[in-house]
Coordinates of C-alpha atoms in Angstrom, one line a residue:
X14 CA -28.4 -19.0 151.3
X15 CA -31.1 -16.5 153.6
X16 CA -30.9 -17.0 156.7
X17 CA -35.4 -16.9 156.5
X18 CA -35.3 -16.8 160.7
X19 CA -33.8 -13.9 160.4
X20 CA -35.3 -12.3 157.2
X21 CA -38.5 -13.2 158.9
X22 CA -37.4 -11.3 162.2
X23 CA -36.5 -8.2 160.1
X24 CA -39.8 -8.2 158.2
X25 CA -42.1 -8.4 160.8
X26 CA -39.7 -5.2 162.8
X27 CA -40.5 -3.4 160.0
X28 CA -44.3 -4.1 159.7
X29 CA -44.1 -2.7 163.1
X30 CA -42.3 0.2 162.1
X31 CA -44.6 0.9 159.3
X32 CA -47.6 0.5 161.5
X33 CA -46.3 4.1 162.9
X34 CA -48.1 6.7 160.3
X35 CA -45.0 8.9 161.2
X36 CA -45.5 11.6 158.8
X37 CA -43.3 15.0 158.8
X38 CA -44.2 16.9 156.1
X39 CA -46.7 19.5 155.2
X40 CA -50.2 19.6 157.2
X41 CA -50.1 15.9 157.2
X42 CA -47.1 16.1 159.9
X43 CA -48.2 13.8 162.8
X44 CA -45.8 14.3 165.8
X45 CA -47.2 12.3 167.8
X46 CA -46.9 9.2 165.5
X47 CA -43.0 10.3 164.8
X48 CA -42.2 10.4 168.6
X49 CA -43.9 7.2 169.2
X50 CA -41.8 5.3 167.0
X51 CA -38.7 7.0 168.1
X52 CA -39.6 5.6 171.4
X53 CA -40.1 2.5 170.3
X54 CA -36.6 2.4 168.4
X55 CA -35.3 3.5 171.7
X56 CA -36.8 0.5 173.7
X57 CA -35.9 -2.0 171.6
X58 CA -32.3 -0.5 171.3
X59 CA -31.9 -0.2 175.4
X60 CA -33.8 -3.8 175.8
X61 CA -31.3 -5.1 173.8
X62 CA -28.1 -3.8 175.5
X63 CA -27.2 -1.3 172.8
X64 CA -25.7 2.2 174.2
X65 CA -28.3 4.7 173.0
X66 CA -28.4 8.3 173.3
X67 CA -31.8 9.9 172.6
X68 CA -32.4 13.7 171.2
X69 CA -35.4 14.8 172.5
X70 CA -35.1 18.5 173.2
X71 CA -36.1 19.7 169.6
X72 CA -39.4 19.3 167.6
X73 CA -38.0 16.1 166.5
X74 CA -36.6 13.5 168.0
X75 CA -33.1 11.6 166.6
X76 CA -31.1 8.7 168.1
X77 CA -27.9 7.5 168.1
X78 CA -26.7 4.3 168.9
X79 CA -23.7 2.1 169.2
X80 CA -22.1 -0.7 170.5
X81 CA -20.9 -0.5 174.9
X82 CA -18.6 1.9 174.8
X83 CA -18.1 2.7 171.4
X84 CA -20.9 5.1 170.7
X85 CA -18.8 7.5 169.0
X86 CA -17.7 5.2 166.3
X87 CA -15.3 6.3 162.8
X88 CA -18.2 4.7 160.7
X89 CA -21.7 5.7 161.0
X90 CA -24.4 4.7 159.2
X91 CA -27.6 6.4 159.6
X92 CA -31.0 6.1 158.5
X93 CA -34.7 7.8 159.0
X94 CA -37.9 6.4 160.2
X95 CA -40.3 9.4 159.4
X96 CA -42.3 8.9 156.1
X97 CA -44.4 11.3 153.5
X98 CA -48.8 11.1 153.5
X99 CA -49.6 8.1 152.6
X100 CA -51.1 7.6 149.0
X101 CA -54.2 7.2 149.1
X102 CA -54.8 7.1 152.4
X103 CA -54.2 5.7 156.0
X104 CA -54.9 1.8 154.4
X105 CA -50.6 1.8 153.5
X106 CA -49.9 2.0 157.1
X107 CA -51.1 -2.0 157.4
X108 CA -48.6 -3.6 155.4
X109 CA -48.8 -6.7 153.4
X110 CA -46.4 -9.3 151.7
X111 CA -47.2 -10.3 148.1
X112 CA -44.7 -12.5 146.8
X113 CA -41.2 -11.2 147.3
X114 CA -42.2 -8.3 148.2
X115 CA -43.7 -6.0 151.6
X116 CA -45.9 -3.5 150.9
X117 CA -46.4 -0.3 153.0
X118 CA -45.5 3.3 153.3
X119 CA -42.3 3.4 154.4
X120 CA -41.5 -0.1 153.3
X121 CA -38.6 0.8 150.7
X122 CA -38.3 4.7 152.4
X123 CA -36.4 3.2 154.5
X124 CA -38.8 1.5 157.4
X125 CA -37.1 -1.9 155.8
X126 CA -33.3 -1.0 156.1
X127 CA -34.1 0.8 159.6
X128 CA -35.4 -2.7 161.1
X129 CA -32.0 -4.2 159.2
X130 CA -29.9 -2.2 161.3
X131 CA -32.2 -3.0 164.6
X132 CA -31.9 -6.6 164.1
X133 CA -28.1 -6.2 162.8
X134 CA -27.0 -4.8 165.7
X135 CA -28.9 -6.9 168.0
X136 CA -27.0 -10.0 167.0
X137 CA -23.9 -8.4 166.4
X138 CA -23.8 -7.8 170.0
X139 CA -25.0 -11.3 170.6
X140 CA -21.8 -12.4 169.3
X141 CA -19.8 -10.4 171.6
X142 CA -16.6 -8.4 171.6
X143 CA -14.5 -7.1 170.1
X144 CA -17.5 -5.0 168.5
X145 CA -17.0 -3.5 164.6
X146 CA -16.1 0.4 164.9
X147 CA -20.1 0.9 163.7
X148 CA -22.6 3.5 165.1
X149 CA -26.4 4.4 163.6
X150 CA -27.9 7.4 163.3
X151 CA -31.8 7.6 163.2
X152 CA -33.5 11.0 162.4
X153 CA -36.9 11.8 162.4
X154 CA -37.4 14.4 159.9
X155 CA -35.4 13.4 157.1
X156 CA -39.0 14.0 154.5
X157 CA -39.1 17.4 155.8
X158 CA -35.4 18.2 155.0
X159 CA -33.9 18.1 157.8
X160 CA -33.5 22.2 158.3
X161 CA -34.8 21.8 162.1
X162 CA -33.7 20.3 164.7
X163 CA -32.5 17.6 165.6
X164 CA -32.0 16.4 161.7
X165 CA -28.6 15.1 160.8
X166 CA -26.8 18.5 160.7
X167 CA -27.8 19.7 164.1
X168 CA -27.1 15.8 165.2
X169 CA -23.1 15.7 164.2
X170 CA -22.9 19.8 164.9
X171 CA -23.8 19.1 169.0
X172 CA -21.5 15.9 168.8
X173 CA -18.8 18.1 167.2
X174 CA -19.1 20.8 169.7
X175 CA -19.1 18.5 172.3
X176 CA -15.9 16.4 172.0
X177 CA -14.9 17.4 168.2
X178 CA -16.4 14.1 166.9
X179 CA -17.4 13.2 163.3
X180 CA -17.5 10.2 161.6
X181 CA -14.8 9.5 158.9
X182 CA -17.1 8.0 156.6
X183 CA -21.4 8.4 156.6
X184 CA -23.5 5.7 155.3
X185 CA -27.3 6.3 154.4
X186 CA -29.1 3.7 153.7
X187 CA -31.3 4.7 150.9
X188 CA -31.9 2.7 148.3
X189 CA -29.5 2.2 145.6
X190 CA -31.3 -0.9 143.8
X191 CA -34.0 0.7 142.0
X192 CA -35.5 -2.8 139.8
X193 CA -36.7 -4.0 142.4
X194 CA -35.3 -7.1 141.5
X195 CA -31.8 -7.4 142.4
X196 CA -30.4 -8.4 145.5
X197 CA -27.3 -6.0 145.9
X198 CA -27.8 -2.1 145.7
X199 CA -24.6 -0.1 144.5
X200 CA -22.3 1.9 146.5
X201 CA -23.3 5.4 145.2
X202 CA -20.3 7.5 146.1
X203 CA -21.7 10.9 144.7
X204 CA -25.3 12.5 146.2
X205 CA -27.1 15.4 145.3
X206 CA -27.7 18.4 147.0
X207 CA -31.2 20.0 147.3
X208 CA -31.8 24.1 147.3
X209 CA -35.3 25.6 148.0
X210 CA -36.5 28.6 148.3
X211 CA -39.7 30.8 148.4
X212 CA -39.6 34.2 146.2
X213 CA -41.8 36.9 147.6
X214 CA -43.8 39.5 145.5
X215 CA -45.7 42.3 147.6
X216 CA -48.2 44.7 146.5
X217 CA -50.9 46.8 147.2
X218 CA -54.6 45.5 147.3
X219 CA -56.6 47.8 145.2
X220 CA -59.4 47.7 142.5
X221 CA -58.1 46.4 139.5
X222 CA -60.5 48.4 137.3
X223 CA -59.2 52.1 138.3
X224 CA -56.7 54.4 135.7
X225 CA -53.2 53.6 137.5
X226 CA -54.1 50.2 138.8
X227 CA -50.7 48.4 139.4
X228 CA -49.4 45.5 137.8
X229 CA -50.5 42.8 138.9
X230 CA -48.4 40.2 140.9
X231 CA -48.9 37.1 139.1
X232 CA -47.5 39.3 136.0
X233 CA -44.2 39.6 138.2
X234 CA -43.8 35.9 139.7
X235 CA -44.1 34.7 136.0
X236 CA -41.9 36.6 134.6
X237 CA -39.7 35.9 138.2
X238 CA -40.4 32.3 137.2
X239 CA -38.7 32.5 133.5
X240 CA -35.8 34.5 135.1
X241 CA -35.1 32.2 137.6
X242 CA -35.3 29.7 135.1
X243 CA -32.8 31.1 133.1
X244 CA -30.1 32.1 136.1
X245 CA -30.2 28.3 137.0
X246 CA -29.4 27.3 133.4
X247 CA -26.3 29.4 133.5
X248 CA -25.2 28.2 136.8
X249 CA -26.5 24.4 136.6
X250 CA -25.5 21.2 134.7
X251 CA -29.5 20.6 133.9
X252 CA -28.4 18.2 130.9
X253 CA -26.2 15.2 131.1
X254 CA -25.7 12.3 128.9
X255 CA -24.9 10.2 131.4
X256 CA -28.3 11.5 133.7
X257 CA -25.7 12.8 135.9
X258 CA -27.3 16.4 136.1
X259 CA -28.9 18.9 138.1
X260 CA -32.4 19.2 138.1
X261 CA -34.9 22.4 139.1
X262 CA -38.6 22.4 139.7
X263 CA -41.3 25.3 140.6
X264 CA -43.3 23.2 142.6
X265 CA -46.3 26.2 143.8
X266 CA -47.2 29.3 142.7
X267 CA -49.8 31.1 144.6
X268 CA -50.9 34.7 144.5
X269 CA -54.8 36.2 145.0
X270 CA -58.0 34.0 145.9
X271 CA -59.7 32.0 143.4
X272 CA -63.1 33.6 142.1
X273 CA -61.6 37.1 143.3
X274 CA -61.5 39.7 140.0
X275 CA -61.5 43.0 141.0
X276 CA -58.7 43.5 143.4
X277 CA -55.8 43.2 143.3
X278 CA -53.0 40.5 145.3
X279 CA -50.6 42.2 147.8
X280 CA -49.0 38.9 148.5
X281 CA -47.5 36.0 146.3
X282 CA -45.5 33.2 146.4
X283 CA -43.3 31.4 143.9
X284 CA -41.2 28.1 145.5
X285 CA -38.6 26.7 143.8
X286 CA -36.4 23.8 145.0
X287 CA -33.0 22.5 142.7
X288 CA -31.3 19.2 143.2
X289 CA -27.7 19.8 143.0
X290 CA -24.8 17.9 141.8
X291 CA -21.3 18.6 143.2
X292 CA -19.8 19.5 140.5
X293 CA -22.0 22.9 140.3
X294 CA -21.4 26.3 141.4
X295 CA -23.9 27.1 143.9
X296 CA -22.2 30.2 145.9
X297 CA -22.0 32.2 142.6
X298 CA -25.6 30.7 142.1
X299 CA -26.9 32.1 145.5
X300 CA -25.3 35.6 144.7
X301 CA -26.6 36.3 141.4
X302 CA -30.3 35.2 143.1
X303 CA -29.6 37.4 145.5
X304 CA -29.0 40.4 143.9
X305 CA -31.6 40.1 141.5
X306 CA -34.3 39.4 144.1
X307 CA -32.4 42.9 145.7
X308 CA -33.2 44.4 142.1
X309 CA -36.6 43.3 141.7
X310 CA -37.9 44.1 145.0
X311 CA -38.6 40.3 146.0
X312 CA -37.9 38.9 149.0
X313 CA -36.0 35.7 149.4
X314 CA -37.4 33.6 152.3
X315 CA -37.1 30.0 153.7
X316 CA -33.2 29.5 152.1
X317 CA -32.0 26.1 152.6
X318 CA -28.9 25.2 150.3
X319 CA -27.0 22.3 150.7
X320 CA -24.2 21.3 148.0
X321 CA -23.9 17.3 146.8
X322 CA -21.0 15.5 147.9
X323 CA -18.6 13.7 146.5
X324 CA -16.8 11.1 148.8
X325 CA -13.0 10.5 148.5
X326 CA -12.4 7.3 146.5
X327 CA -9.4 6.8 148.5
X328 CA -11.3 6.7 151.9
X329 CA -9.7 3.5 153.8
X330 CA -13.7 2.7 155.1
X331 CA -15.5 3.0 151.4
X332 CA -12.9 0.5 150.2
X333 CA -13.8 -1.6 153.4
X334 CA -17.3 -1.3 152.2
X335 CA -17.0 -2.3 148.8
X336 CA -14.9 -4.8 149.7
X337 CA -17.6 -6.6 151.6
X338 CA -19.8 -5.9 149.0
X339 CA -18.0 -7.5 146.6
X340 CA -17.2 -10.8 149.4
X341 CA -20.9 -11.4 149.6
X342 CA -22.5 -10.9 146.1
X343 CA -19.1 -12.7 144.2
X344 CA -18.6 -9.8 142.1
X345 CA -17.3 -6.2 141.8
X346 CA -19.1 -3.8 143.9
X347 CA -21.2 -1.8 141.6
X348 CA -20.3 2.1 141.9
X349 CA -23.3 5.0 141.5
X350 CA -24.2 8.2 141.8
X351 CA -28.1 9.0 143.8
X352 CA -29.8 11.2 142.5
X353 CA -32.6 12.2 145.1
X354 CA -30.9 13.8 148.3
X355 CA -30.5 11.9 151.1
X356 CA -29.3 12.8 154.6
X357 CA -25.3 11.5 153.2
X358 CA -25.0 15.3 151.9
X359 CA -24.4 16.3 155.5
X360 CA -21.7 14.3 155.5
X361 CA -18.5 15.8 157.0
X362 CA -16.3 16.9 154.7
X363 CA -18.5 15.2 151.9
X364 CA -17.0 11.6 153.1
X365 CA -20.6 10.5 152.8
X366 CA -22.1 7.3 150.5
X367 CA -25.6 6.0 149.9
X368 CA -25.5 2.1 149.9
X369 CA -29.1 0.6 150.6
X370 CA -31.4 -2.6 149.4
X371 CA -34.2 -2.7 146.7
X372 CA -37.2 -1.5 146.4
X373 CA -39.9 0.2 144.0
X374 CA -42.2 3.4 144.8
X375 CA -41.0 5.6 147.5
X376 CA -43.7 8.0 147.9
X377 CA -46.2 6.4 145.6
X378 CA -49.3 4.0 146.3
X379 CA -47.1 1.1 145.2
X380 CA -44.9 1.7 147.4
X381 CA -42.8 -1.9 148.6
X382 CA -40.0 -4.1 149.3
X383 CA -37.9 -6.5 147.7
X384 CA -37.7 -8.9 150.6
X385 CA -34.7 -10.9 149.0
X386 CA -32.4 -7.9 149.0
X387 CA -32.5 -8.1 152.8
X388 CA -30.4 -11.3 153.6
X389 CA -27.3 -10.1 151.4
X390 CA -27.6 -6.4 152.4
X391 CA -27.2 -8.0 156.5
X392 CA -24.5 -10.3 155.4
X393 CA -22.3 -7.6 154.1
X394 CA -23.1 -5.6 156.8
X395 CA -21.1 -8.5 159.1
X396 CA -18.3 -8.8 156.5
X397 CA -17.9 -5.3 156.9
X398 CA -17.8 -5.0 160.6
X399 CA -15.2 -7.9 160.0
X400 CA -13.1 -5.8 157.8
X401 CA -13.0 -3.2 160.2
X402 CA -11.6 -5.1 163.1
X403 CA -9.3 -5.9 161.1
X404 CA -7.9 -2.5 160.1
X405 CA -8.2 -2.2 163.7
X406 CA -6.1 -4.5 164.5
X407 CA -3.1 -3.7 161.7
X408 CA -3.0 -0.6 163.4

C-alpha cells in the first residue's frame, strides 16, 4: 500500500525542483538557474546529515553524496537535475497534478526520481546504521551530453585519480516504464551510446555568376550527407526486428545566408549524431570517417563518441537489484534494453543499468509523471539497500 505521506513529500520536492528552469542546452542554457538548484540539492543534502561533496570548479556543477562515512560507496546511482527549453514556453516550469499524474518540465526527465533519491536518503539515514553500501551522483549537464565538465565522466575520472575509486555497478535513473501506466520500470541492462559530430566544408566566397565559379558547398555537404549515410549503414546495426538497433540522424545543415544568390558560401556545416548499440563497431567506424573527411578535404570538428554498454549479467549488485525488484512488485524483474543514452554509458567497465519509474513525454509539451510509480520504485530502493547489508555481512 503507498505510503501517501511520503509520496506526497516526494511530489512537492520535485515541484520545487521543477520550479528551477535549469536549462543546459543550446542558447536556451540558463546557468544561473542550473547552479541554483545544485545549491539547493546541496542544502537539503547537508541539512539533512548526508556527506556531500560539491563540484563547483567547472562550468557545471555535480554532487555526490552518500551516507557518514561511506561516500565512496560499490553502488552508485546517479541522476541529473538539468532539463531541455521548455515546450512552449516558461508556463511548464509551474507544475500541476491532474490525476495520477505531475506535469512539468522535468517531471519524468528525471526532476521526479532526483527528489526520490533526496527523500530516500533522508529517511534511510533516519533509520540509522549500519547504512546500505549506496552513494548518488547528481550532474548538471546531462541534456547537453555531458562532454564538459564536471558531467559524469570527468566526475568518476577525478574520483579515480584520486584514490582509484569506481563504482562496481552504476544506476541511472531514467525511465524505463514508458506507458505511463505501470508502477514498475524494467531493469534495462543494455544502453546506447550516442556519437556526434560536425562535418566542415570550406570555400571561397566569390560571384557565382563568373566562368570558373566553384562548386558550390551545399553541392558537397549533400553529397557528404548521402556518403555518410551510407558509411554508417556498413558499420551500424540500423535495422532490428527486435527494435534493438542503432539509429543515425542529420539533425542541421547550414551553409550561405538565406535571400543571398550571387555569392558563393565559404563555410558550411553538416551535424550528424548516431545512437549506438554495443554490439557495433565504432573504432573501425571512426577510421573510415576519418579518412574520408582526410579525402574530401572536410574537417571533422566537435567529436564526441561514446560506445553503449552492456552490463555483466553475472554482476553480484544487478542480481541484488533485480532481486528487490522482484520482492516488491511479486514478480520477475522485467529485463530491457534503453534506447536513448543516458549517463549509465559512462559506466566503468560498462557495469552500468538504467532502472527508473514511469512517465510520458520527456522533452515534449506533455511532458508528466506517473505519480503511482513512485511508492514501489522507493520501496525497492530499501529492499535493495537491505540486500546489500546483507552481502555485506556474508562476507
Amino acid at each position: 500500500m503507498m505510503d501517501i505521506e511520503k509520496t506526497e513529500e516526494i511530489v512537492d520536492l520535485a515541484k520545487i525542483l521543477i520550479r528551477f528552469p535549469s536549462v543546459t542546452v543550446g542558447e536556451s542554457e540558463r546557468m544561473d538557474a542550473v547552479n541554483q538548484a545544485a545549491a539547493f540539492i546541496e542544502l537539503y543534502f547537508r541539512q539533512h546529515g548526508l556527506d556531500v561533496r560539491l563540484f563547483d570548479d567547472a562550468k557545471f556543477p555535480a554532487l555526490l553524496v552518500g551516507f557518514p562515512g561511506q561516500l565512496l560507496a560499490p553502488v552508485m546511482l546517479s541522476g541529473h537535475f538539468d532539463v531541455v527549453a521548455p515546450e512552449p514556453d516558461d508556463g511548464q516550469f509551474e507544475p500541476r497534478i491532474e490525476g495520477d499524474y505531475l506535469w512539468g518540465r522535468g517531471a519524468g526527465d528525471m526532476k521526479t526520481v532526483v527528489a526520490t533519491y533526496m527523500v530516500w536518503m533522508k529517511y534511510r539515514l533516519l533509520a540509522g546504521p549500519p547504512y546500505p553500501p549506496i552513494n548518488l551522483l547528481l550532474v548538471g549537464n546531462e541534456e547537453a551530453g555531458e562532454g564538459e565538465p564536471m558531467g559524469t565522466p570527468h566526475v568518476l575520472d577525478t574520483l579515480a585519480s584520486e584514490s582509484g575509486y569506481s563504482p562496481n555497478i552504476f544506476i541511472a535513473g531514467e525511465r524505463t516504464e514508458t506507458s505511463g501506466k505501470g508502477l514498475c520500470g524494467e531493469v534495462a541492462v543494455q544502453n546506447r551510446g550516442v556519437m556526434r559530430f560536425d562535418l566542415i566544408a570550406h570555400g571561397q566566397r566569390g560571384h557565382t555568376g563568373v566562368a570558373g565559379a566553384q562548386r558550390d558547398l551545399s553541392a558537397r555537404l549533400m553529397k557528404a550527407y548521402a556518403d555518410v549515410q551510407e558509411m554508417m549503414a556498413r558499420y551500424l546495426t540500423l535495422e532490428a526486428g527486435d527494435g534493438w538497433c542503432s539509429q543515425v540522424r542529420f539533425p542541421f545543415i547550414k551553409v550561405g545566408t538565406p535571400g543571398i544568390y550571387n555569392i558563393n558560401a565559404d563555410h558550411g556545416v553538416l551535424g550528424v549524431e548516431a545512437r549506438l548499440i554495443p554490439q557495433d563497431d565504432v573504432e573501425s567506424l571512426y577510421h573510415d570517417l576519418a579518412a574520408y573527411c582526410s579525402a574530401h578535404d572536410f574537417a571533422l570538428e566537435n567529436l564526441l563518441m561514446e560506445k553503449g554498454i552492456a552490463c555483466d549479467p553475472e554482476n553480484p549488485y544487478l542480481k541484488a537489484l533485480t532481486a528487490a525488484v522482484e520482492s516488491i512488485s511479486g514478480e520477475p524483474a522485467q529485463i530491457g534494453r534503453k534506447l536513448p543514452g543516458t549517463s549509465a554509458r559512462f559506466a566503468p567497465g560498462g557495469q552500468g543499468v538504467v532502472w527508473g519509474q514511469s512517465g510520458l513525454g520527456p522533452h515534449a509539451s506533455d511532458e508528466r509523471h506517473y505519480i503511482p510509480s513512485i511508492w514501489p520504485y522507493y520501496q525497492s530502493l530499501n529492499a535493495f539497500g537491505e540486500i546489500l547489508l546483507q552481502m555485506d555481512s556474508d562476507g
